[in-house]
XYZ file of C-alpha atoms in Angstrom:
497
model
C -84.331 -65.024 73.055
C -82.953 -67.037 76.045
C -86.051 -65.958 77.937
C -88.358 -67.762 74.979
C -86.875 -70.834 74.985
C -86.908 -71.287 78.813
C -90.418 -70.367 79.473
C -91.601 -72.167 76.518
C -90.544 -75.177 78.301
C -91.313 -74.152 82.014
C -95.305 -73.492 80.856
C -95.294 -76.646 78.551
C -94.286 -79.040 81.579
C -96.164 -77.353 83.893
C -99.562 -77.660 81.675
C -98.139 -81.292 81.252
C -98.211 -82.108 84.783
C -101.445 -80.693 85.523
C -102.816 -82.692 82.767
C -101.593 -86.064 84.548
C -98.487 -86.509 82.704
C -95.491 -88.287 84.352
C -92.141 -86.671 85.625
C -90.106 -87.825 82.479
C -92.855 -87.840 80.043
C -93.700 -84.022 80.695
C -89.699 -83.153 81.177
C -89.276 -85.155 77.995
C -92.252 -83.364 75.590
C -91.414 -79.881 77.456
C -88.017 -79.889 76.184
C -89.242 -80.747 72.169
C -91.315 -78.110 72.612
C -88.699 -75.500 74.289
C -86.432 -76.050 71.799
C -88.433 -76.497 68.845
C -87.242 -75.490 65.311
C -89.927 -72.683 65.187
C -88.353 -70.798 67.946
C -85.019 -70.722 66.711
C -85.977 -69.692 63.182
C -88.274 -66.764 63.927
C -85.826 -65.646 67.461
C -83.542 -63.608 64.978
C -86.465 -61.860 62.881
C -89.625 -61.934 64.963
C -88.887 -61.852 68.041
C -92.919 -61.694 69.190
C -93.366 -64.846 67.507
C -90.506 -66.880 69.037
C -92.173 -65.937 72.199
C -94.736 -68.511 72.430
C -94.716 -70.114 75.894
C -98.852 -68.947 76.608
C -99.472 -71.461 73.481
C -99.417 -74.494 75.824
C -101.794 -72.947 78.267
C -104.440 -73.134 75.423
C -104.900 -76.779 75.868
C -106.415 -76.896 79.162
C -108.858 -73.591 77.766
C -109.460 -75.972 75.000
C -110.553 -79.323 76.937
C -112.404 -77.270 79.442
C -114.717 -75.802 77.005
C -115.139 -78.851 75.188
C -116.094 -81.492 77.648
C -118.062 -81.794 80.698
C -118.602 -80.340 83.202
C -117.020 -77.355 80.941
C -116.105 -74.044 82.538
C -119.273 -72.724 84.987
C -118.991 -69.025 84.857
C -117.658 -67.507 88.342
C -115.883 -70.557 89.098
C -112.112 -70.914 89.492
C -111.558 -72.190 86.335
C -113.226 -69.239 84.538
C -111.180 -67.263 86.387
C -107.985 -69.078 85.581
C -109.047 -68.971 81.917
C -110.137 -65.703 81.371
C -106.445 -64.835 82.756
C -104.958 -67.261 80.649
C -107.285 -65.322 77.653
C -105.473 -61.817 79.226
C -102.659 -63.281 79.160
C -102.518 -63.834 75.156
C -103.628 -60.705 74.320
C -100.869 -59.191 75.270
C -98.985 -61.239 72.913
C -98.335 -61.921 69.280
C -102.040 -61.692 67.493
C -101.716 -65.101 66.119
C -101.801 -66.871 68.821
C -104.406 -64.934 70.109
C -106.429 -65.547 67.305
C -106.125 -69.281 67.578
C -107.030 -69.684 71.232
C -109.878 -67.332 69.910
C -111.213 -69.685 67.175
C -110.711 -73.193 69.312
C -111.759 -72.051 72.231
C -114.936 -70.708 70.267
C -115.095 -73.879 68.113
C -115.037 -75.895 71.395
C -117.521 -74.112 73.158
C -120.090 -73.813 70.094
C -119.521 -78.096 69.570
C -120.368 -78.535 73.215
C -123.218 -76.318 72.665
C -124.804 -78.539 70.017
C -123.871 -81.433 72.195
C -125.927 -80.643 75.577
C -127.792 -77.073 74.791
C -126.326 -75.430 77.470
C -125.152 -72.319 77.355
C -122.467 -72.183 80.014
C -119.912 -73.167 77.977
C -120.356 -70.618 75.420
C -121.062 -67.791 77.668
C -117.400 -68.964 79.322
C -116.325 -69.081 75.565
C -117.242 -65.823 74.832
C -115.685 -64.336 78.461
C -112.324 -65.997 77.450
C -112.493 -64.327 73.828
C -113.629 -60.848 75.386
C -110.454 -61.233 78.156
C -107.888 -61.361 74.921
C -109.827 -58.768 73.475
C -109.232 -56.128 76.046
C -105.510 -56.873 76.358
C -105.056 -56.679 72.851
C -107.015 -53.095 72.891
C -104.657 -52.047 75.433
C -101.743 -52.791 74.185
C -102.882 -50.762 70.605
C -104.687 -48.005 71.757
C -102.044 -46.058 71.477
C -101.710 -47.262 67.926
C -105.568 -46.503 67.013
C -105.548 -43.109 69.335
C -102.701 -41.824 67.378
C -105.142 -43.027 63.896
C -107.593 -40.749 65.616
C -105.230 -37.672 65.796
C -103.775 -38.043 62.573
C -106.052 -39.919 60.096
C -105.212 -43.684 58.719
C -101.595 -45.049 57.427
C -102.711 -47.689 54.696
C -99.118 -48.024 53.507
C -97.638 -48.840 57.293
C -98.243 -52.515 56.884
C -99.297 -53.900 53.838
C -100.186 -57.259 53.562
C -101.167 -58.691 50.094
C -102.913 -61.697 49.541
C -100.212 -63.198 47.245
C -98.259 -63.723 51.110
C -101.231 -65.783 52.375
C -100.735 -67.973 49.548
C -96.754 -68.038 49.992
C -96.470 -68.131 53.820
C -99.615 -70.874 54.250
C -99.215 -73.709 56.185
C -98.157 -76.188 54.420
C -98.166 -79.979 55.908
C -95.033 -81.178 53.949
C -93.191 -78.833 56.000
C -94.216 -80.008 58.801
C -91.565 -82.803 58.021
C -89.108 -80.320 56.118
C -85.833 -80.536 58.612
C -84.300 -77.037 59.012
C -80.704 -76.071 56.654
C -78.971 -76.131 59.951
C -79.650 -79.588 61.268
C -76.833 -81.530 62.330
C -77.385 -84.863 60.124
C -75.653 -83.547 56.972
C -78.188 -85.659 54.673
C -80.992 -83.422 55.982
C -79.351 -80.231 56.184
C -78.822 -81.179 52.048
C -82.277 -81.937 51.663
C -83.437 -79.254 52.973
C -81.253 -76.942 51.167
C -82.649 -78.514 47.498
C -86.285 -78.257 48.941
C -85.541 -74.752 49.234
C -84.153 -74.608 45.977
C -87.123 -75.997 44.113
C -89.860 -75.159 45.993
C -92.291 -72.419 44.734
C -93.492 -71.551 48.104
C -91.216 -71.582 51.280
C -92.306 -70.867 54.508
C -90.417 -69.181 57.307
C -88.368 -72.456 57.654
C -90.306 -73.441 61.012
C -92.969 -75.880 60.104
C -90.447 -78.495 61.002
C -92.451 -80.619 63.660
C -88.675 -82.733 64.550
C -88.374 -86.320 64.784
C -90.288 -86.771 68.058
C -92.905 -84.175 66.955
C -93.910 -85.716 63.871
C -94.132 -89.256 65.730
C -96.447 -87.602 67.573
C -98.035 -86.350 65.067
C -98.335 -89.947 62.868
C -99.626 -91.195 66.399
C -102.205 -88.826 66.562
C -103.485 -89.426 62.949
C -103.518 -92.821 63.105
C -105.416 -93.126 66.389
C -108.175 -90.743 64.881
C -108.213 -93.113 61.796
C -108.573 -96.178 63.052
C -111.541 -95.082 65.291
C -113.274 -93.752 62.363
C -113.144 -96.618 60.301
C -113.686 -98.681 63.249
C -116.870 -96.490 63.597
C -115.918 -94.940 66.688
C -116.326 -91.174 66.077
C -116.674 -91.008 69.441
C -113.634 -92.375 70.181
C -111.504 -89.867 68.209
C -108.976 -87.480 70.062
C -110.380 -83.903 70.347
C -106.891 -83.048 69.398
C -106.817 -84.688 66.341
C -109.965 -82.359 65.551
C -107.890 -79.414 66.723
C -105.277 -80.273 64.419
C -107.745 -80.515 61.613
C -109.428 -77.138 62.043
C -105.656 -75.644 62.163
C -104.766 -77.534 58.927
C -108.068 -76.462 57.252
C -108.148 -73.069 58.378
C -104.531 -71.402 57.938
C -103.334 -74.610 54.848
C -102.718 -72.505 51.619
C -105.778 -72.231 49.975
C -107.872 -72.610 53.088
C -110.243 -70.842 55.258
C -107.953 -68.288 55.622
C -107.029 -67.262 52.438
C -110.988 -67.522 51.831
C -111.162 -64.849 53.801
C -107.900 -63.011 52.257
C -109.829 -63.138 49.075
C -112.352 -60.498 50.497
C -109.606 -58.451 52.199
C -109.127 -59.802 55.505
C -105.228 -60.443 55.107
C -104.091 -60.098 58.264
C -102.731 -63.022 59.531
C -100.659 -63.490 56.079
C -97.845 -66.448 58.071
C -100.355 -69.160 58.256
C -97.323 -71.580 58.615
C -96.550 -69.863 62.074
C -99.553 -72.151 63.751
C -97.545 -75.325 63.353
C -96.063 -74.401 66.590
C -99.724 -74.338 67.885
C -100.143 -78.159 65.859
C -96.564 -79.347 68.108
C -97.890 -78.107 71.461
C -101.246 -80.203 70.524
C -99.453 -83.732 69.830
C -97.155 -83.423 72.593
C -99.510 -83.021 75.162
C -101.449 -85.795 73.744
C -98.487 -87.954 72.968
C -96.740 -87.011 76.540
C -100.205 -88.277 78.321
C -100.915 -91.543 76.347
C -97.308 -92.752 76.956
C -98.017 -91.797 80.883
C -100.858 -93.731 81.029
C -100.329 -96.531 78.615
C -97.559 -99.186 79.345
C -94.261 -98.464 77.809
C -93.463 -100.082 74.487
C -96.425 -101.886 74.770
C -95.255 -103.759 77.828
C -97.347 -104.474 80.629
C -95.865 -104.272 83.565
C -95.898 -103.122 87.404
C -93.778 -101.953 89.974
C -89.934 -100.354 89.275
C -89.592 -102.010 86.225
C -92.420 -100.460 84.328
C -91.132 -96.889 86.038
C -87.530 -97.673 84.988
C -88.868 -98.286 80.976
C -90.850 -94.659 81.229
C -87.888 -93.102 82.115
C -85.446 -95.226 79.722
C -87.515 -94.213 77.014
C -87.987 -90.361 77.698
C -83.922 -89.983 78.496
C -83.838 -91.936 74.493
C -86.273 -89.427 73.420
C -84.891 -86.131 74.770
C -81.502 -87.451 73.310
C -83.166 -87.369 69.826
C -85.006 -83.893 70.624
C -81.569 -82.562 71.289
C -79.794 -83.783 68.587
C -82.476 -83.526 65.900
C -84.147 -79.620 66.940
C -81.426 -77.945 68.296
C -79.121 -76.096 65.297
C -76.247 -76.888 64.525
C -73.218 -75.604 66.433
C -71.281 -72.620 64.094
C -67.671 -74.169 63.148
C -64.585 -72.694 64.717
C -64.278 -70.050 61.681
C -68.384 -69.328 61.223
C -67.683 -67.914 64.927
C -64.547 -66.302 63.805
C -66.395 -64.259 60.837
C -69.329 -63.591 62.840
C -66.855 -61.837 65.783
C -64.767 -60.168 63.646
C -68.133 -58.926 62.120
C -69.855 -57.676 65.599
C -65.942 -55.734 66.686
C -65.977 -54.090 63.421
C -69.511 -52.698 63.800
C -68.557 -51.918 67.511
C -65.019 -50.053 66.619
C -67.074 -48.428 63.230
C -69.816 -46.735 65.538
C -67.555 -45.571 68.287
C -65.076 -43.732 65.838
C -68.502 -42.512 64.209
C -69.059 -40.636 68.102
C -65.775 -39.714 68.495
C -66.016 -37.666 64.794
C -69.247 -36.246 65.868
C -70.812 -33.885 68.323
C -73.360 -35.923 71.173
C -76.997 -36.278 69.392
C -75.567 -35.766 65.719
C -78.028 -36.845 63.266
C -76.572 -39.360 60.560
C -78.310 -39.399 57.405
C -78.359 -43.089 56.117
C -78.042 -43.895 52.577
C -79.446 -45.764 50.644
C -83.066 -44.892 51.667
C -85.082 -47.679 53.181
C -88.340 -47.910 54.216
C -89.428 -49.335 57.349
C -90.593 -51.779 58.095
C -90.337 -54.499 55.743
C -88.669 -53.195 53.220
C -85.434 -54.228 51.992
C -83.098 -52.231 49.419
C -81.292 -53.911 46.796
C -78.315 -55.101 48.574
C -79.135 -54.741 51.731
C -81.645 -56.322 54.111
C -84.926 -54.478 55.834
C -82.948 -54.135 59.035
C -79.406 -53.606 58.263
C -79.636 -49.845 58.961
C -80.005 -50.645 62.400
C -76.391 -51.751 63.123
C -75.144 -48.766 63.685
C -77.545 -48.113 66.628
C -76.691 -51.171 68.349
C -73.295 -49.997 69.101
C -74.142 -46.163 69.940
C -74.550 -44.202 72.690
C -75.804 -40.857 71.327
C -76.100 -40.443 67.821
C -79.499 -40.719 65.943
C -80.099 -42.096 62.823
C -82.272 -41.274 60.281
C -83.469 -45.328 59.529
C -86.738 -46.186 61.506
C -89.490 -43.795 61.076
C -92.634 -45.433 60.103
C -93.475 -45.520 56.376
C -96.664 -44.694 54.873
C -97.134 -40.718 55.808
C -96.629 -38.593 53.640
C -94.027 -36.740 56.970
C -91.942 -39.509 55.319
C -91.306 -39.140 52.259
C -88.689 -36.596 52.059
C -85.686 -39.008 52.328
C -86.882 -41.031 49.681
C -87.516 -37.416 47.678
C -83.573 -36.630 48.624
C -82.137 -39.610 47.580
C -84.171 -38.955 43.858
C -82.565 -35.954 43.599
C -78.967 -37.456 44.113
C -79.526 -40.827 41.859
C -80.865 -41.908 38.550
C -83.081 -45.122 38.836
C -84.032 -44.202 42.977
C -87.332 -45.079 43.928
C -89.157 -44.960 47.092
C -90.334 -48.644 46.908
C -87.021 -49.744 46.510
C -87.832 -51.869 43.196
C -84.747 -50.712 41.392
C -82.008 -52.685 41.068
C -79.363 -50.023 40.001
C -79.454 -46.798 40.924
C -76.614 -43.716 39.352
C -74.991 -40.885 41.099
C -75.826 -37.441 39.321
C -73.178 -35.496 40.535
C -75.167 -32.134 39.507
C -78.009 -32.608 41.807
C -75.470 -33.385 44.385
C -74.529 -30.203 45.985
C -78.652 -29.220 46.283
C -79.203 -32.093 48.283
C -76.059 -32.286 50.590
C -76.946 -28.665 51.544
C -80.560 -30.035 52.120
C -79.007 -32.068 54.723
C -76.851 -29.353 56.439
C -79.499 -27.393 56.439
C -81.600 -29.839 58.261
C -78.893 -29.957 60.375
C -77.413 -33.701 60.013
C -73.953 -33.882 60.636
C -72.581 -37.234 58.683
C -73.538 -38.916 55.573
C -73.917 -43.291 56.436
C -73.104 -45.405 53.541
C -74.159 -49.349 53.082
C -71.805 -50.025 50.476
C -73.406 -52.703 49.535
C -76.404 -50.859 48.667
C -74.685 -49.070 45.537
C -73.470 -50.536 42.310
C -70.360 -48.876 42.695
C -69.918 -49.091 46.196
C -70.771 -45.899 47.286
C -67.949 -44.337 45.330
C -69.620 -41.810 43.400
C -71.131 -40.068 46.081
C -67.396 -40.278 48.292
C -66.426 -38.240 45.336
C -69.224 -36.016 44.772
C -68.936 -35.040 48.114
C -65.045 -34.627 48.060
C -65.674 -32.503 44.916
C -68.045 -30.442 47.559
C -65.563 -29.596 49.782
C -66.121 -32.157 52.515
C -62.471 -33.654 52.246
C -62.313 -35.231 55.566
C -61.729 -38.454 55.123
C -64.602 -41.786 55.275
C -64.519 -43.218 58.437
C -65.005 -47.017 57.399
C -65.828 -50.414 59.166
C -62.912 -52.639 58.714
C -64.843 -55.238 56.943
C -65.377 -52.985 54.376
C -69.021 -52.733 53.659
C -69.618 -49.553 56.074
C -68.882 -45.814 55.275
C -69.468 -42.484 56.965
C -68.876 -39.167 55.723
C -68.390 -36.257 58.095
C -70.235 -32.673 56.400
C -67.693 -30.180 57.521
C -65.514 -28.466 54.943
C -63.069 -27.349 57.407
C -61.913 -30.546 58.667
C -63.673 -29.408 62.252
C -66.731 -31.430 63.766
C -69.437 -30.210 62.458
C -71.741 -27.816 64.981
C -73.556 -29.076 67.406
C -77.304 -29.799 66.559
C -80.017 -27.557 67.549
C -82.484 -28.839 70.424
């Protein structure tokens, strides 16, 4: 996560210095976008989409395609951006697909401009470049399709989500719940309250970010009703074909409505809408006099720098979270060691390569249990050195669906999509499926407490009832249970190869 924000900011300065920025005003615009609210937010949940630092080498892709002398196929720039192209497709799709559509857009508006087909044809090399890298980094995904026919219910993305998870250009000025002015942290919080449609909470744009932004729009306006078309920013039209494309109710969900619902997160390409402004922003203030002040020599280098120190002391203050209190840390150790000390008794009640049987049943990915979150099955894992676990497999086959058939058996109200809200031991199905399990050869029953309206009582009993009488190993804090199958009070037998 480290990694993200550092080479966010290492490709964003370096794309800002070969674009003519100055020293401070490239440091300064590099750092807003390093540590930019959209990083943070999506670092603990999707981890592909913090990573973002080939965003800023769109731009130059973009403003070589679109003006003159464009990008002559075989020359060093084609080169450069076909790698840049190669580069992306090894990435998250959604930033592939918008250097796709810009770069396409770009090329097709300089088209109409001269008629010559260079630019497209280096267009079109820079689109096939991401397309390779993105086949190679699924063909195992589509060869495995081959070999075993289509899973429809692996990822399923519903239209509703395009609708839900648009981008939205309110939150583009929607500070995070963990920023450090306590006024906007509260705001936030009764935004989120009210608000029928949230995004992932990392449209915010930050204070420097959205005066970019303003900047931007205001430039574009005034030239247009100046009558100067030709004096608008081509990143102000950038911005626009993001807005109009992936807003909720745009282009994109156009194209949801007739089943192309892909790329559901629209709001994810206001990371793409900060890299755009900055850039701009960072090379108008380098080339324009600072605060408006004409001037030569050291002074007018001394007010560049005063003013990008004042502005990275607002980036830091206003995008990066808030610090956790003294006791937040507290919790969140105490929470981490009891996971830690939880899984290592778990290995030291079980035989190397025991298979743990996790209860309650949830699918994955993107699928969370009453109670419990998509991922929280994977805790145990973190902290293990042998054991396997039977959380993970991917949904959708029908080679799945036998958990979801055992935990039926064991509860009223069970369902394999996870709709219901309670769910009730019946103790006479009990001993059927427990033997299932030993059969199968898993060694330990894992409890999520949490995940049960009577905290996993009822089946501690069942199973006591059964014979199994060692007693739970728990996590101290409480919410974490494992029950060892062996009615002797001996580990149970080592699993077969």
């Amino acid at each position: 996560m480290l990694a993200g924000h550092v080479l966010a900011a290492l490709s964003f300065y370096a794309v800002a210095r070969v674009s003519d920025c100055t020293r401070p005003w490239a440091f300064a615009a590099a750092l807003a976008f390093g540590v930019c609210p959209f990083i943070f937010a999506q670092s603990p949940y999707h981890i592909t989409c913090a990573w973002v630092w080939q965003v800023p080498l769109f731009l130059p892709v973009w403003r070589w395609v679109s003006t003159e002398p464009g990008i002559a196929p075989g020359s060093r720039r084609f080169w450069v951006a076909c790698g840049i192209g190669f580069l992306t497709g090894l990435h998250n799709p959604y930033f592939t697909n918008a250097l796709c559509q810009l770069t396409l857009v770009g090329a097709v508006l300089q088209w109409l401009r001269t008629r010559k087909w260079a630019p497209l044809l280096a267009a079109l090399a820079v689109i096939g470049a991401a397309a390779l890298a993105f086949a190679l980094m699924n063909v195992d995904t589509w060869t495995y399709r081959l070999a075993h026919g289509p899973n429809t219910g692996a990822l399923v993305r519903e239209y509703k989500w395009l609708e839900i998870y648009g981008l939205k250009i309110k939150d583009l000025f929607i500070p995070p719940l963990t920023h450090h002015a306590a006024g906007l942290a509260n705001f936030a919080k009764a935004h989120r309250q009210v608000a029928p449609l949230l995004d992932e909470g990392a449209s915010y744009q930050g204070i420097i970010g959205i005066a970019c932004l303003l900047w931007l729009v205001a430039v574009a306006v005034r030239a247009l009703v100046n009558g100067r078309e030709n004096d608008v920013p081509m990143q102000a039209w950038q911005v626009l074909w993001i807005v109009l494309t992936f807003t909720t109710g745009g282009f994109n969900s156009m194209l949801g409505v007739l089943g192309v619902t892909m790329f559901r997160g629209g709001c994810r390409y206001s990371v793409v809408i900060l890299a755009i402004t900055l850039a701009w922003a960072a090379r108008r203030q380098s080339t324009s006099p600072p605060w408006g002040v004409v001037a030569h020599g050291p002074a007018d280098g001394w007010r560049r720098l005063v003013a990008a120190v004042v502005a990275c002391l607002v980036i830091f203050w206003d995008q990066a979270p808030r610090t956790p209190t003294t006791d937040e840390r507290r919790v969140i150790a105490r929470q981490v060691e009891s996971d830690r000390d939880f899984a290592a008794r778990m290995e030291g009640a079980l035989p190397a390569a025991a298979m743990v049987f996790q209860l309650p049943v949830i699918e994955f990915p993107e699928s969370p249990a009453p109670g419990v979150p998509p991922y929280d099955h994977f805790r145990p894992y973190l902290y293990s050195e042998q054991l396997r676990y039977s959380f993970g497999s991917m949904k959708g086959r029908p080679r799945e669906k036998w958990q979801a058939g055992l935990q039926s058996k064991l509860f009223e109200g069970a369902s394999s999509d996870q709709q219901s809200q309670r769910i009730r031991l019946v103790p006479a199905n009990a001993k059927a499926a427990v033997d299932e399990l030993v059969r199968l050869g898993f060694a330990a029953i894992y409890l999520n407490r949490a995940g049960f309206p009577d905290r996993g009582r009822g089946i501690e009993e069942a199973l006591f009832d059964l014979g199994y009488t060692t007693p739970p190993i728990r996590n101290s804090s409480g919410d974490l249970a494992c029950i060892v199958l062996s009615r002797d009070g001996n580990p149970p037998r080592e699993p077969a190869p």
